[in-house]
C-alpha positions as a Markdown table, in Angstrom:
| # | Residue | x | y | z |
|---|---|---|---|---|
| 1 | Met | 32.1 | -156.4 | -92.4 |
| 2 | Ile | 29.8 | -157.0 | -89.4 |
| 3 | Gln | 28.0 | -159.9 | -91.1 |
| 4 | Glu | 31.3 | -161.6 | -92.0 |
| 5 | Lys | 32.7 | -161.2 | -88.5 |
| 6 | Arg | 29.5 | -162.6 | -86.9 |
| 7 | Ser | 29.8 | -165.9 | -88.9 |
| 8 | Leu | 33.4 | -166.3 | -87.7 |
| 9 | Leu | 32.5 | -165.7 | -84.1 |
| 10 | His | 30.2 | -168.7 | -84.2 |
| 11 | Ile | 33.1 | -171.1 | -85.0 |
| 12 | Asn | 34.5 | -172.4 | -81.7 |
| 13 | Asp | 37.9 | -173.7 | -82.6 |
| 14 | Ser | 41.5 | -172.6 | -82.2 |
| 15 | Phe | 42.2 | -171.7 | -85.9 |
| 16 | Lys | 43.1 | -168.2 | -86.8 |
| 17 | Lys | 40.1 | -166.2 | -88.1 |
| 18 | Ile | 41.1 | -164.0 | -91.1 |
| 19 | Leu | 38.9 | -161.6 | -93.1 |
| 20 | Leu | 40.3 | -160.5 | -96.5 |
| 21 | Ser | 39.1 | -157.2 | -98.0 |
| 22 | Met | 39.4 | -155.9 | -101.6 |
| 23 | Asp | 40.4 | -152.5 | -100.1 |
| 24 | His | 44.0 | -151.7 | -99.5 |
| 25 | Gln | 44.2 | -151.7 | -95.7 |
| 26 | Asn | 46.8 | -152.5 | -93.1 |
| 27 | Val | 46.6 | -155.6 | -90.9 |
| 28 | Arg | 44.2 | -155.1 | -88.0 |
| 29 | His | 43.3 | -157.3 | -85.0 |
| 30 | Asp | 40.0 | -156.8 | -83.3 |
| 31 | Glu | 39.0 | -157.6 | -79.7 |
| 32 | Asn | 37.7 | -161.0 | -80.8 |
| 33 | Gly | 41.0 | -162.1 | -82.3 |
| 34 | Ile | 39.9 | -161.7 | -85.9 |
| 35 | Val | 42.5 | -160.4 | -88.3 |
| 36 | Thr | 41.5 | -158.2 | -91.2 |
| 37 | Met | 43.8 | -157.4 | -94.0 |
| 38 | Gly | 43.8 | -156.4 | -97.7 |
| 39 | Leu | 43.8 | -159.0 | -100.3 |
| 40 | Met | 46.9 | -157.6 | -102.0 |
| 41 | His | 48.8 | -157.7 | -98.7 |
| 42 | Phe | 47.8 | -161.3 | -98.2 |
| 43 | Leu | 48.9 | -162.3 | -101.6 |
| 44 | Ser | 52.1 | -160.4 | -101.8 |
| 45 | Asp | 53.6 | -160.9 | -98.3 |
| 46 | Lys | 54.7 | -164.5 | -97.7 |
| 47 | Asn | 54.6 | -163.8 | -93.9 |
| 48 | Ser | 51.1 | -162.3 | -93.9 |
| 49 | Leu | 49.6 | -165.2 | -91.9 |
| 50 | Glu | 52.2 | -164.6 | -89.1 |
| 51 | Ala | 50.5 | -161.2 | -88.3 |
């Protein structure tokens, strides 16, 4: 997880940074603005990118 977040932190733009996990987990926001969510939540919820 740290490795994936590190690569997103090096991108300096205004796009939403999202990490998808194979684990079933709730949507989380970290202090750097990176959103982490489970793949099934992302695929099944049409509003998942609004989180």
